[in-house]
C-alpha positions as YAML, in Angstrom:
chain: A
units: angstrom
residues:
- id: 1
  name: MET
  ca: [65.17, 156.10, 113.31]
- id: 2
  name: SER
  ca: [67.62, 158.25, 116.20]
- id: 3
  name: GLU
  ca: [66.40, 161.36, 117.43]
- id: 4
  name: ASP
  ca: [69.56, 163.43, 115.53]
- id: 5
  name: SER
  ca: [68.12, 161.68, 112.40]
- id: 6
  name: ALA
  ca: [64.70, 163.42, 113.20]
- id: 7
  name: VAL
  ca: [66.05, 166.62, 113.95]
- id: 8
  name: ARG
  ca: [68.10, 166.60, 110.69]
- id: 9
  name: SER
  ca: [64.10, 165.12, 108.94]
- id: 10
  name: SER
  ca: [62.41, 168.24, 110.60]
- id: 11
  name: LEU
  ca: [64.97, 170.37, 109.60]
- id: 12
  name: GLU
  ca: [64.95, 169.13, 105.57]
- id: 13
  name: ASP
  ca: [61.18, 169.39, 105.83]
- id: 14
  name: ILE
  ca: [60.69, 172.54, 106.87]
- id: 15
  name: LYS
  ca: [63.85, 173.42, 104.15]
- id: 16
  name: SER
  ca: [61.97, 171.79, 101.35]
- id: 17
  name: ARG
  ca: [58.33, 173.61, 102.64]
- id: 18
  name: VAL
  ca: [59.93, 176.80, 102.76]
- id: 19
  name: GLU
  ca: [61.07, 176.29, 98.46]
- id: 20
  name: PHE
  ca: [57.86, 174.94, 97.85]
- id: 21
  name: GLU
  ca: [55.61, 177.72, 99.31]
- id: 22
  name: LEU
  ca: [58.01, 180.68, 97.83]
- id: 23
  name: GLU
  ca: [57.77, 179.49, 94.22]
- id: 24
  name: CYS
  ca: [54.20, 179.04, 94.47]
- id: 25
  name: GLY
  ca: [53.95, 182.88, 96.53]
- id: 26
  name: GLU
  ca: [52.09, 181.36, 99.05]
- id: 27
  name: ILE
  ca: [54.09, 182.11, 101.75]
- id: 28
  name: SER
  ca: [53.94, 185.09, 104.35]
- id: 29
  name: PRO
  ca: [55.85, 186.85, 106.87]
- id: 30
  name: GLU
  ca: [54.40, 185.53, 110.05]
- id: 31
  name: ASP
  ca: [54.53, 181.93, 108.22]
- id: 32
  name: VAL
  ca: [58.31, 182.87, 107.89]
- id: 33
  name: LYS
  ca: [59.20, 184.06, 111.10]
- id: 34
  name: SER
  ca: [56.98, 180.63, 112.55]
- id: 35
  name: LEU
  ca: [60.25, 178.64, 110.74]
- id: 36
  name: LEU
  ca: [62.55, 179.80, 112.34]
- id: 37
  name: THR
  ca: [61.05, 179.99, 115.53]
- id: 38
  name: GLU
  ca: [61.01, 175.80, 114.74]
- id: 39
  name: VAL
  ca: [64.41, 175.83, 113.39]
- id: 40
  name: GLU
  ca: [65.73, 177.54, 116.48]
- id: 41
  name: ILE
  ca: [63.70, 174.81, 118.32]
- id: 42
  name: LEU
  ca: [65.47, 172.01, 116.53]
- id: 43
  name: LYS
  ca: [68.72, 173.00, 116.86]
- id: 44
  name: VAL
  ca: [68.87, 173.43, 120.38]
- id: 45
  name: GLN
  ca: [67.47, 169.34, 120.19]
- id: 46
  name: ASN
  ca: [69.61, 168.62, 118.77]
- id: 47
  name: GLU
  ca: [72.97, 170.02, 120.48]
- id: 48
  name: ASN
  ca: [71.20, 168.32, 123.27]
- id: 49
  name: MET
  ca: [70.67, 164.67, 121.43]
- id: 50
  name: LYS
  ca: [74.85, 165.18, 121.37]
- id: 51
  name: ALA
  ca: [75.40, 166.27, 124.48]
- id: 52
  name: ARG
  ca: [73.59, 163.30, 125.69]
- id: 53
  name: LEU
  ca: [74.67, 161.02, 123.08]
- id: 54
  name: LEU
  ca: [78.82, 162.62, 124.62]
- id: 55
  name: GLU
  ca: [77.71, 161.27, 128.06]
- id: 56
  name: ALA
  ca: [76.26, 157.68, 127.40]
- id: 57
  name: SER
  ca: [80.07, 157.10, 125.88]
- id: 58
  name: VAL
  ca: [81.68, 158.38, 128.74]
- id: 59
  name: ALA
  ca: [79.39, 156.33, 130.96]
- id: 60
  name: THR
  ca: [80.11, 153.14, 128.29]
- id: 61
  name: GLY
  ca: [83.35, 153.58, 129.00]
- id: 62
  name: ARG
  ca: [83.85, 153.46, 132.07]
- id: 63
  name: HIS
  ca: [81.26, 150.21, 132.19]
- id: 64
  name: LEU
  ca: [83.65, 148.84, 129.83]
- id: 65
  name: GLN
  ca: [86.91, 149.29, 132.65]
- id: 66
  name: GLU
  ca: [84.53, 147.97, 135.39]
- id: 67
  name: ILE
  ca: [83.97, 144.82, 133.38]
- id: 68
  name: ASN
  ca: [87.85, 144.40, 132.38]
- id: 69
  name: LYS
  ca: [88.68, 144.94, 136.34]
- id: 70
  name: LEU
  ca: [86.11, 142.17, 137.44]
- id: 71
  name: LYS
  ca: [86.74, 139.69, 135.00]
- id: 72
  name: ALA
  ca: [90.69, 140.24, 136.03]
- id: 73
  name: HIS
  ca: [89.81, 139.51, 139.41]
- id: 74
  name: LEU
  ca: [87.50, 136.37, 138.79]
- id: 75
  name: GLU
  ca: [90.28, 135.10, 136.26]
- id: 76
  name: GLN
  ca: [92.10, 135.79, 140.12]
- id: 77
  name: LEU
  ca: [90.19, 134.00, 141.89]
- id: 78
  name: THR
  ca: [89.97, 130.94, 139.65]
- id: 79
  name: GLU
  ca: [93.43, 130.41, 138.91]
- id: 80
  name: PRO
  ca: [95.27, 127.85, 141.17]
- id: 81
  name: PRO
  ca: [96.97, 128.67, 144.61]
- id: 82
  name: LEU
  ca: [100.49, 129.66, 144.75]
- id: 83
  name: PHE
  ca: [102.56, 127.62, 147.78]
- id: 84
  name: ILE
  ca: [106.01, 128.60, 148.67]
- id: 85
  name: ALA
  ca: [109.08, 126.39, 148.97]
- id: 86
  name: THR
  ca: [113.17, 127.19, 149.76]
- id: 87
  name: ILE
  ca: [115.66, 126.43, 147.55]
- id: 88
  name: LEU
  ca: [118.04, 123.53, 149.15]
- id: 89
  name: GLU
  ca: [120.30, 123.16, 146.05]
- id: 90
  name: VAL
  ca: [120.39, 123.82, 142.41]
- id: 91
  name: ASN
  ca: [122.61, 121.61, 140.35]
- id: 92
  name: GLY
  ca: [122.73, 123.17, 136.43]
- id: 93
  name: GLU
  ca: [118.89, 123.91, 135.52]
- id: 94
  name: ILE
  ca: [117.47, 121.37, 138.24]
- id: 95
  name: ALA
  ca: [116.78, 122.63, 141.43]
- id: 96
  name: LEU
  ca: [115.71, 120.58, 144.71]
- id: 97
  name: ILE
  ca: [113.13, 122.79, 146.65]
- id: 98
  name: ARG
  ca: [111.64, 122.53, 150.01]
- id: 99
  name: GLN
  ca: [107.73, 123.29, 150.63]
- id: 100
  name: HIS
  ca: [106.43, 125.71, 153.81]
- id: 101
  name: GLY
  ca: [104.08, 123.46, 155.57]
- id: 102
  name: ASN
  ca: [104.82, 119.84, 154.37]
- id: 103
  name: ASN
  ca: [108.44, 119.93, 154.12]
- id: 104
  name: GLN
  ca: [108.25, 117.65, 151.00]
- id: 105
  name: GLU
  ca: [111.44, 118.14, 149.27]
- id: 106
  name: VAL
  ca: [110.91, 117.91, 145.14]
- id: 107
  name: LEU
  ca: [113.20, 118.33, 142.36]
- id: 108
  name: THR
  ca: [112.17, 120.67, 139.49]
- id: 109
  name: GLN
  ca: [112.86, 122.39, 136.47]
- id: 110
  name: ILE
  ca: [114.05, 126.15, 137.21]
- id: 111
  name: PRO
  ca: [112.67, 128.40, 134.52]
- id: 112
  name: GLU
  ca: [114.55, 130.52, 132.09]
- id: 113
  name: GLU
  ca: [113.50, 134.10, 133.30]
- id: 114
  name: CYS
  ca: [114.34, 132.37, 136.56]
- id: 115
  name: MET
  ca: [118.10, 130.83, 135.35]
- id: 116
  name: GLY
  ca: [121.33, 132.39, 137.36]
- id: 117
  name: LYS
  ca: [118.80, 134.05, 139.53]
- id: 118
  name: ILE
  ca: [118.33, 131.35, 141.97]
- id: 119
  name: GLU
  ca: [120.57, 130.59, 144.78]
- id: 120
  name: PRO
  ca: [120.41, 127.72, 148.10]
- id: 121
  name: GLY
  ca: [118.02, 129.94, 150.49]
- id: 122
  name: MET
  ca: [116.16, 131.48, 148.68]
- id: 123
  name: ARG
  ca: [112.01, 131.40, 148.31]
- id: 124
  name: VAL
  ca: [110.12, 131.06, 145.42]
- id: 125
  name: ALA
  ca: [106.47, 130.24, 144.45]
- id: 126
  name: VAL
  ca: [105.30, 126.97, 143.54]
- id: 127
  name: ASN
  ca: [102.53, 125.53, 141.81]
- id: 128
  name: GLY
  ca: [100.41, 122.62, 142.63]
- id: 129
  name: ALA
  ca: [102.52, 120.76, 139.70]
- id: 130
  name: TYR
  ca: [106.00, 122.18, 141.84]
- id: 131
  name: SER
  ca: [106.99, 124.55, 138.92]
- id: 132
  name: ILE
  ca: [109.02, 127.76, 140.10]
- id: 133
  name: ILE
  ca: [106.79, 130.76, 139.10]
- id: 134
  name: SER
  ca: [108.57, 133.61, 140.83]
- id: 135
  name: ILE
  ca: [111.64, 134.32, 143.57]
- id: 136
  name: VAL
  ca: [109.35, 135.70, 146.63]
- id: 137
  name: SER
  ca: [111.50, 138.52, 148.48]
- id: 138
  name: ARG
  ca: [112.77, 137.63, 151.88]
- id: 139
  name: ALA
  ca: [109.98, 138.80, 154.71]
- id: 140
  name: ALA
  ca: [111.99, 141.24, 156.92]
- id: 141
  name: ASP
  ca: [110.94, 143.07, 159.91]
- id: 142
  name: VAL
  ca: [109.98, 146.36, 159.08]
- id: 143
  name: ARG
  ca: [111.34, 147.10, 162.21]
- id: 144
  name: ALA
  ca: [114.98, 145.94, 161.03]
- id: 145
  name: GLN
  ca: [114.89, 148.02, 158.47]
- id: 146
  name: VAL
  ca: [115.02, 151.14, 159.74]
- id: 147
  name: MET
  ca: [117.37, 150.48, 162.19]
- id: 148
  name: GLU
  ca: [119.72, 150.85, 159.19]
- id: 149
  name: LEU
  ca: [121.89, 153.78, 159.52]
- id: 150
  name: ILE
  ca: [121.67, 155.84, 155.99]
- id: 151
  name: ASN
  ca: [122.98, 159.28, 156.52]
- id: 152
  name: SER
  ca: [126.70, 159.81, 158.53]
- id: 153
  name: PRO
  ca: [126.29, 161.04, 161.87]
- id: 154
  name: GLY
  ca: [129.21, 163.77, 161.57]
- id: 155
  name: VAL
  ca: [131.63, 162.43, 164.28]
- id: 156
  name: ASP
  ca: [135.19, 161.63, 163.48]
- id: 157
  name: TYR
  ca: [137.51, 159.93, 165.55]
- id: 158
  name: SER
  ca: [139.05, 163.70, 165.81]
- id: 159
  name: MET
  ca: [136.31, 164.53, 168.10]
- id: 160
  name: ILE
  ca: [137.05, 161.15, 170.60]
- id: 161
  name: GLY
  ca: [139.67, 162.78, 172.91]
- id: 162
  name: GLY
  ca: [141.95, 161.15, 175.80]
- id: 163
  name: LEU
  ca: [140.56, 157.18, 174.12]
- id: 164
  name: ASP
  ca: [143.64, 156.46, 171.70]
- id: 165
  name: GLU
  ca: [144.32, 153.21, 173.12]
- id: 166
  name: VAL
  ca: [140.88, 152.35, 172.87]
- id: 167
  name: LEU
  ca: [140.57, 154.03, 169.88]
- id: 168
  name: GLN
  ca: [143.10, 151.53, 168.56]
- id: 169
  name: GLU
  ca: [141.57, 148.70, 169.64]
- id: 170
  name: VAL
  ca: [138.39, 149.05, 168.52]
- id: 171
  name: ARG
  ca: [140.23, 150.23, 164.81]
- id: 172
  name: GLU
  ca: [142.11, 146.77, 164.45]
- id: 173
  name: SER
  ca: [139.23, 144.69, 166.14]
- id: 174
  name: VAL
  ca: [136.36, 146.21, 163.62]
- id: 175
  name: GLU
  ca: [137.93, 148.28, 160.75]
- id: 176
  name: LEU
  ca: [140.76, 146.68, 159.99]
- id: 177
  name: PRO
  ca: [139.33, 143.09, 159.34]
- id: 178
  name: LEU
  ca: [136.62, 145.16, 156.54]
- id: 179
  name: THR
  ca: [139.07, 147.21, 154.28]
- id: 180
  name: GLU
  ca: [142.35, 144.68, 154.48]
- id: 181
  name: PRO
  ca: [141.44, 141.35, 155.55]
- id: 182
  name: GLU
  ca: [145.06, 140.72, 153.87]
- id: 183
  name: LEU
  ca: [146.55, 140.72, 156.78]
- id: 184
  name: PHE
  ca: [144.90, 138.39, 158.66]
- id: 185
  name: GLU
  ca: [145.00, 136.47, 156.11]
- id: 186
  name: ASP
  ca: [148.48, 136.43, 155.42]
- id: 187
  name: LEU
  ca: [149.17, 135.71, 158.84]
- id: 188
  name: GLY
  ca: [146.89, 133.26, 159.41]
- id: 189
  name: ILE
  ca: [144.39, 134.12, 162.12]
- id: 190
  name: GLU
  ca: [140.32, 134.77, 162.19]
- id: 191
  name: PRO
  ca: [139.57, 138.38, 163.14]
- id: 192
  name: PRO
  ca: [137.33, 139.01, 166.24]
- id: 193
  name: SER
  ca: [133.75, 138.60, 165.39]
- id: 194
  name: GLY
  ca: [132.63, 140.55, 168.39]
- id: 195
  name: VAL
  ca: [133.52, 143.99, 170.38]
- id: 196
  name: LEU
  ca: [132.21, 144.44, 174.02]
- id: 197
  name: LEU
  ca: [132.62, 148.04, 174.81]
- id: 198
  name: HIS
  ca: [132.05, 148.19, 178.95]
- id: 199
  name: GLY
  ca: [133.18, 151.26, 181.10]
- id: 200
  name: ALA
  ca: [130.98, 153.93, 183.47]
- id: 201
  name: PRO
  ca: [128.36, 156.00, 181.61]
- id: 202
  name: GLY
  ca: [129.18, 158.92, 180.19]
- id: 203
  name: THR
  ca: [132.72, 157.85, 178.75]
- id: 204
  name: GLY
  ca: [131.95, 157.40, 174.53]
- id: 205
  name: LYS
  ca: [130.89, 154.31, 174.03]
- id: 206
  name: THR
  ca: [127.92, 155.28, 171.82]
- id: 207
  name: LEU
  ca: [130.54, 158.34, 170.49]
- id: 208
  name: ILE
  ca: [133.35, 155.79, 169.71]
- id: 209
  name: ALA
  ca: [130.73, 153.58, 167.89]
- id: 210
  name: LYS
  ca: [129.20, 156.67, 165.97]
- id: 211
  name: ALA
  ca: [132.62, 157.23, 164.68]
- id: 212
  name: ILE
  ca: [132.86, 154.05, 163.04]
- id: 213
  name: ALA
  ca: [129.70, 154.77, 161.65]
- id: 214
  name: SER
  ca: [131.44, 158.00, 159.64]
- id: 215
  name: GLN
  ca: [134.97, 156.53, 158.67]
- id: 216
  name: ALA
  ca: [133.81, 152.41, 158.41]
- id: 217
  name: LYS
  ca: [133.08, 152.38, 154.56]
- id: 218
  name: ALA
  ca: [130.56, 149.46, 155.87]
- id: 219
  name: THR
  ca: [126.71, 149.45, 155.91]
- id: 220
  name: PHE
  ca: [125.74, 150.54, 160.31]
- id: 221
  name: ILE
  ca: [123.09, 149.61, 161.18]
- id: 222
  name: ARG
  ca: [122.35, 151.02, 165.24]
- id: 223
  name: MET
  ca: [119.98, 149.39, 167.82]
- id: 224
  name: SER
  ca: [118.83, 149.48, 171.43]
- id: 225
  name: GLY
  ca: [118.83, 146.07, 173.39]
- id: 226
  name: SER
  ca: [115.66, 147.55, 174.67]
- id: 227
  name: ASP
  ca: [113.98, 147.91, 170.90]
- id: 228
  name: LEU
  ca: [114.67, 143.04, 171.16]
- id: 229
  name: VAL
  ca: [111.81, 143.34, 174.20]
- id: 230
  name: GLN
  ca: [108.77, 142.72, 172.71]
- id: 231
  name: LYS
  ca: [105.51, 142.59, 174.40]
- id: 232
  name: PHE
  ca: [104.44, 139.13, 172.25]
- id: 233
  name: VAL
  ca: [105.87, 135.90, 172.28]
- id: 234
  name: GLY
  ca: [108.21, 135.00, 169.69]
- id: 235
  name: GLU
  ca: [108.33, 138.25, 168.40]
- id: 236
  name: GLY
  ca: [112.14, 139.54, 169.90]
- id: 237
  name: SER
  ca: [113.96, 135.98, 168.48]
- id: 238
  name: ARG
  ca: [112.41, 136.58, 165.32]
- id: 239
  name: LEU
  ca: [113.27, 140.76, 165.12]
- id: 240
  name: VAL
  ca: [116.89, 139.68, 166.46]
- id: 241
  name: LYS
  ca: [116.88, 137.09, 163.38]
- id: 242
  name: ASP
  ca: [115.61, 139.54, 160.65]
- id: 243
  name: ILE
  ca: [118.27, 142.55, 162.26]
- id: 244
  name: PHE
  ca: [120.86, 140.11, 160.91]
- id: 245
  name: GLN
  ca: [119.75, 138.56, 158.53]
- id: 246
  name: LEU
  ca: [119.54, 142.20, 157.07]
- id: 247
  name: ALA
  ca: [123.34, 143.33, 158.41]
- id: 248
  name: ARG
  ca: [124.32, 139.71, 156.06]
- id: 249
  name: ASP
  ca: [122.67, 140.98, 153.33]
- id: 250
  name: LYS
  ca: [124.20, 144.36, 153.44]
- id: 251
  name: SER
  ca: [127.41, 143.28, 154.22]
- id: 252
  name: PRO
  ca: [129.88, 144.63, 154.83]
- id: 253
  name: SER
  ca: [128.10, 145.91, 157.56]
- id: 254
  name: ILE
  ca: [128.81, 147.17, 161.68]
- id: 255
  name: LEU
  ca: [125.83, 146.10, 163.81]
- id: 256
  name: PHE
  ca: [125.93, 148.48, 166.87]
- id: 257
  name: ILE
  ca: [123.70, 147.07, 170.02]
- id: 258
  name: ASP
  ca: [123.64, 149.44, 172.83]
- id: 259
  name: GLU
  ca: [123.00, 148.80, 176.15]
- id: 260
  name: ILE
  ca: [122.89, 145.45, 175.32]
- id: 261
  name: ASP
  ca: [122.40, 144.22, 179.01]
- id: 262
  name: ALA
  ca: [118.90, 145.06, 178.62]
- id: 263
  name: VAL
  ca: [118.38, 141.87, 176.32]
- id: 264
  name: GLY
  ca: [121.63, 140.18, 177.54]
- id: 265
  name: SER
  ca: [121.71, 139.69, 181.51]
- id: 266
  name: MET
  ca: [121.94, 136.63, 183.19]
- id: 267
  name: ARG
  ca: [119.26, 134.11, 182.87]
- id: 268
  name: THR
  ca: [116.16, 133.50, 185.28]
- id: 269
  name: TYR
  ca: [112.97, 132.30, 185.55]
- id: 270
  name: ASP
  ca: [110.61, 134.40, 188.00]
- id: 271
  name: GLY
  ca: [107.20, 132.25, 186.18]
- id: 272
  name: THR
  ca: [106.04, 134.93, 184.21]
- id: 273
  name: SER
  ca: [105.86, 135.28, 180.71]
- id: 274
  name: GLY
  ca: [108.37, 138.38, 180.50]
- id: 275
  name: SER
  ca: [110.88, 136.78, 181.36]
- id: 276
  name: ALA
  ca: [110.71, 133.73, 179.15]
- id: 277
  name: GLU
  ca: [110.45, 136.12, 176.26]
- id: 278
  name: VAL
  ca: [113.58, 137.68, 177.13]
- id: 279
  name: ASN
  ca: [115.45, 134.76, 177.38]
- id: 280
  name: ARG
  ca: [114.37, 133.34, 174.94]
- id: 281
  name: THR
  ca: [115.05, 136.76, 172.74]
- id: 282
  name: MET
  ca: [119.20, 136.06, 174.36]
- id: 283
  name: LEU
  ca: [118.83, 132.84, 173.02]
- id: 284
  name: GLN
  ca: [118.37, 133.53, 169.86]
- id: 285
  name: LEU
  ca: [121.09, 136.40, 170.22]
- id: 286
  name: LEU
  ca: [123.55, 134.01, 171.21]
- id: 287
  name: ALA
  ca: [122.63, 131.21, 168.32]
- id: 288
  name: GLU
  ca: [123.03, 133.95, 165.71]
- id: 289
  name: MET
  ca: [126.44, 135.37, 167.27]
- id: 290
  name: ASP
  ca: [127.62, 132.30, 167.31]
- id: 291
  name: GLY
  ca: [125.66, 129.75, 165.43]
- id: 292
  name: PHE
  ca: [125.66, 127.33, 162.33]
- id: 293
  name: ASP
  ca: [125.11, 130.37, 159.93]
- id: 294
  name: PRO
  ca: [128.38, 131.67, 159.00]
- id: 295
  name: LYS
  ca: [128.63, 135.66, 159.76]
- id: 296
  name: GLY
  ca: [130.68, 136.62, 157.11]
- id: 297
  name: ASN
  ca: [131.96, 140.69, 157.11]
- id: 298
  name: VAL
  ca: [129.42, 141.42, 159.47]
- id: 299
  name: LYS
  ca: [131.32, 142.58, 162.67]
- id: 300
  name: VAL
  ca: [128.82, 142.96, 166.16]
- id: 301
  name: VAL
  ca: [130.00, 146.14, 168.58]
- id: 302
  name: ALA
  ca: [128.31, 146.25, 171.66]
- id: 303
  name: ALA
  ca: [127.78, 148.70, 174.71]
- id: 304
  name: THR
  ca: [127.01, 148.73, 178.59]
- id: 305
  name: ASN
  ca: [127.51, 150.13, 181.49]
- id: 306
  name: ARG
  ca: [126.70, 147.11, 183.90]
- id: 307
  name: ILE
  ca: [128.91, 144.40, 182.18]
- id: 308
  name: ASP
  ca: [129.09, 142.45, 185.64]
- id: 309
  name: LEU
  ca: [124.69, 141.69, 184.67]
- id: 310
  name: LEU
  ca: [125.76, 140.06, 181.18]
- id: 311
  name: ASP
  ca: [125.36, 136.26, 180.99]
- id: 312
  name: PRO
  ca: [128.32, 134.37, 180.72]
- id: 313
  name: ALA
  ca: [127.99, 132.80, 177.61]
- id: 314
  name: LEU
  ca: [127.44, 135.83, 176.16]
- id: 315
  name: LEU
  ca: [130.78, 137.33, 177.04]
- id: 316
  name: ARG
  ca: [132.57, 133.93, 176.25]
- id: 317
  name: PRO
  ca: [135.15, 134.02, 173.58]
- id: 318
  name: GLY
  ca: [134.04, 133.37, 170.22]
- id: 319
  name: ARG
  ca: [130.29, 136.25, 170.37]
- id: 320
  name: PHE
  ca: [132.81, 139.06, 171.91]
- id: 321
  name: ASP
  ca: [136.34, 137.92, 171.04]
- id: 322
  name: ARG
  ca: [137.57, 140.98, 172.31]
- id: 323
  name: SER
  ca: [136.08, 143.28, 176.09]
- id: 324
  name: ILE
  ca: [137.76, 146.83, 175.48]
- id: 325
  name: GLU
  ca: [137.11, 148.92, 178.76]
- id: 326
  name: VAL
  ca: [136.15, 152.44, 178.18]
- id: 327
  name: PRO
  ca: [137.90, 154.01, 180.97]
- id: 328
  name: LEU
  ca: [137.11, 157.77, 182.50]
- id: 329
  name: PRO
  ca: [139.55, 160.56, 180.81]
- id: 330
  name: ASP
  ca: [142.97, 161.11, 182.80]
- id: 331
  name: GLU
  ca: [144.32, 164.60, 183.32]
- id: 332
  name: LYS
  ca: [146.02, 164.47, 179.49]
- id: 333
  name: GLY
  ca: [142.93, 163.05, 178.27]
- id: 334
  name: ARG
  ca: [140.68, 165.74, 180.17]
- id: 335
  name: ILE
  ca: [143.33, 168.67, 178.74]
- id: 336
  name: GLU
  ca: [142.30, 166.38, 174.91]
- id: 337
  name: ILE
  ca: [138.27, 167.04, 175.71]
- id: 338
  name: LEU
  ca: [138.31, 170.84, 176.41]
- id: 339
  name: LYS
  ca: [139.94, 171.69, 173.79]
- id: 340
  name: ILE
  ca: [137.89, 169.22, 171.61]
- id: 341
  name: HIS
  ca: [134.87, 170.70, 173.00]
- id: 342
  name: THR
  ca: [135.90, 174.92, 173.23]
- id: 343
  name: ARG
  ca: [138.15, 174.48, 170.14]
- id: 344
  name: LYS
  ca: [134.95, 176.78, 168.54]
- id: 345
  name: MET
  ca: [134.49, 178.92, 171.75]
- id: 346
  name: LYS
  ca: [136.39, 182.79, 171.97]
- id: 347
  name: LEU
  ca: [138.08, 182.01, 175.12]
- id: 348
  name: ALA
  ca: [139.91, 184.77, 177.32]
- id: 349
  name: ASP
  ca: [143.47, 184.73, 177.98]
- id: 350
  name: ASP
  ca: [143.36, 183.47, 182.13]
- id: 351
  name: VAL
  ca: [141.71, 180.27, 180.82]
- id: 352
  name: ASP
  ca: [143.88, 177.68, 181.89]
- id: 353
  name: PHE
  ca: [143.44, 174.14, 180.77]
- id: 354
  name: GLU
  ca: [145.97, 172.46, 182.66]
- id: 355
  name: LYS
  ca: [144.88, 173.60, 186.20]
- id: 356
  name: PHE
  ca: [141.15, 173.11, 184.83]
- id: 357
  name: ALA
  ca: [141.37, 169.51, 184.36]
- id: 358
  name: LYS
  ca: [142.96, 168.84, 187.64]
- id: 359
  name: VAL
  ca: [139.27, 170.46, 189.04]
- id: 360
  name: LEU
  ca: [138.19, 167.93, 186.66]
- id: 361
  name: ALA
  ca: [139.02, 164.71, 188.60]
- id: 362
  name: GLY
  ca: [137.39, 161.67, 187.87]
- id: 363
  name: ARG
  ca: [134.28, 163.30, 185.60]
- id: 364
  name: SER
  ca: [133.50, 161.81, 182.45]
- id: 365
  name: GLY
  ca: [133.82, 163.17, 179.13]
- id: 366
  name: ALA
  ca: [129.78, 163.48, 178.94]
- id: 367
  name: GLU
  ca: [129.62, 165.64, 181.92]
- id: 368
  name: ILE
  ca: [132.94, 167.80, 180.75]
- id: 369
  name: SER
  ca: [131.12, 168.78, 177.56]
- id: 370
  name: VAL
  ca: [127.82, 169.77, 179.71]
- id: 371
  name: ILE
  ca: [130.19, 171.93, 181.47]
- id: 372
  name: VAL
  ca: [131.77, 173.44, 178.96]
- id: 373
  name: LYS
  ca: [128.00, 174.42, 177.46]
- id: 374
  name: GLU
  ca: [126.97, 176.16, 181.43]
- id: 375
  name: ALA
  ca: [130.10, 178.09, 181.02]
- id: 376
  name: GLY
  ca: [128.90, 179.47, 177.59]
- id: 377
  name: ILE
  ca: [125.45, 179.93, 178.63]
- id: 378
  name: PHE
  ca: [126.72, 182.36, 181.59]
- id: 379
  name: VAL
  ca: [129.09, 184.32, 179.49]
- id: 380
  name: LEU
  ca: [125.25, 184.58, 176.42]
- id: 381
  name: ARG
  ca: [123.60, 185.44, 180.47]
- id: 382
  name: ARG
  ca: [125.65, 188.45, 180.74]
- id: 383
  name: ARG
  ca: [126.07, 189.58, 176.86]
- id: 384
  name: GLY
  ca: [129.80, 188.57, 177.21]
- id: 385
  name: LYS
  ca: [132.19, 187.87, 174.09]
- id: 386
  name: GLU
  ca: [134.79, 185.61, 175.72]
- id: 387
  name: ILE
  ca: [134.65, 182.62, 178.40]
- id: 388
  name: THR
  ca: [136.48, 183.32, 181.20]
- id: 389
  name: MET
  ca: [138.12, 180.75, 183.80]
- id: 390
  name: ALA
  ca: [135.82, 182.26, 186.53]
- id: 391
  name: ASP
  ca: [132.97, 180.94, 183.76]
- id: 392
  name: PHE
  ca: [134.27, 177.69, 183.86]
- id: 393
  name: MET
  ca: [134.60, 177.17, 187.60]
- id: 394
  name: LYS
  ca: [131.05, 178.26, 187.75]
- id: 395
  name: ALA
  ca: [129.93, 176.12, 185.45]
- id: 396
  name: TYR
  ca: [131.86, 173.19, 187.22]
- id: 397
  name: ASP
  ca: [130.06, 174.73, 190.80]
- id: 398
  name: LYS
  ca: [126.24, 174.36, 189.06]
- id: 399
  name: VAL
  ca: [126.78, 170.98, 187.44]
- id: 400
  name: VAL
  ca: [128.68, 168.97, 190.09]
- id: 401
  name: ASN
  ca: [128.39, 170.71, 192.88]
- id: 402
  name: VAL
  ca: [124.62, 171.83, 193.29]
- id: 403
  name: GLN
  ca: [124.04, 172.70, 196.29]
- id: 404
  name: GLU
  ca: [127.24, 174.77, 197.31]
- id: 405
  name: PRO
  ca: [130.77, 174.59, 195.87]
- id: 406
  name: THR
  ca: [133.45, 173.17, 197.39]
- id: 407
  name: ILE
  ca: [136.19, 174.05, 195.06]
- id: 408
  name: PRO
  ca: [138.86, 176.17, 197.07]
- id: 409
  name: GLN
  ca: [138.44, 180.07, 195.61]
- id: 410
  name: ALA
  ca: [142.10, 179.94, 195.13]
- id: 411
  name: MET
  ca: [141.67, 177.81, 191.97]
- id: 412
  name: PHE
  ca: [139.26, 181.16, 190.15]
- id: 413
  name: VAL
  ca: [142.55, 183.22, 190.07]
...
């Protein structure tokens, strides 16, 4: 008999005794009080029994869940292992696969759930009987995935001054093959596969790449040459392979390699494992740019300010079909750059960009941008309302002639 049943039986006994004694007239007030106290005690015991029963039910549920988990884990451990294989050919319901490790090629039937989804080059999981169990996603380095540019940099061609001819060549080489490929097909010519931008630092090579990312309707993947130089043997070449595979999977795409001289310099060997790893990474880069694998709608754009250091194998046609020099801006270009960087500024009436552009001869677009910002700081410091010609001249002196001004005083008027 359970404790709950015993409590109920005791209550029934007390009730029967009270009724009998009441009928016989043998019960006293003290007896009634004692019986009521006993009834309250039994009620409390009854509630305690219910609480303990609920706790036992909850514990039983937890134990059942743990038992089910252990059973599932046991079933997983006792299942036969799966192997990775690559699809070589697909012919209707039959696929030719190659198992990794022993390179054994086997014909197997494609299951119904995978019909129409399997293509050559895919990786699949097979059991000991070489039956396809599931499709395995392509392994890719997470470092390659984070190089994909999701948000637009917010730079367009109107923000680049003095480089009209360069922009035209870049758009013909990169944008046009992706947006209007039929133009090349009608002429029977192959579009350029790679574009190398070279020139002095600060001329706008990276800025052009940012404008391409904003304007082109394609996936933009950006990386630096130093990102490909890895610590461990084989890591750099694997990363290059994964990046190009990501570009193919997300095609049409533009792959921008900034500071390519970090990994694409002339091959040398100084006896260290570091130089051997850099050479191995560059060989993988050469193979990806002009290997047996078709690049598809993947355009490679690279930038460097030391083209003299690049390996000749990287510069030959077929890898970088077009080498575009990004020069220092001429006088007209400097005026355009000044107008671009000051279009939101309040300028005084004495500001003469034509005169100031002559002063800026030989300066890059990046230097001009810094000079304009520095002129704004001078106005901010004196709490002024507009930028004067003298502010631009003082900014030029601070940025270019740090020690002592060399600009003729006549230029300040």
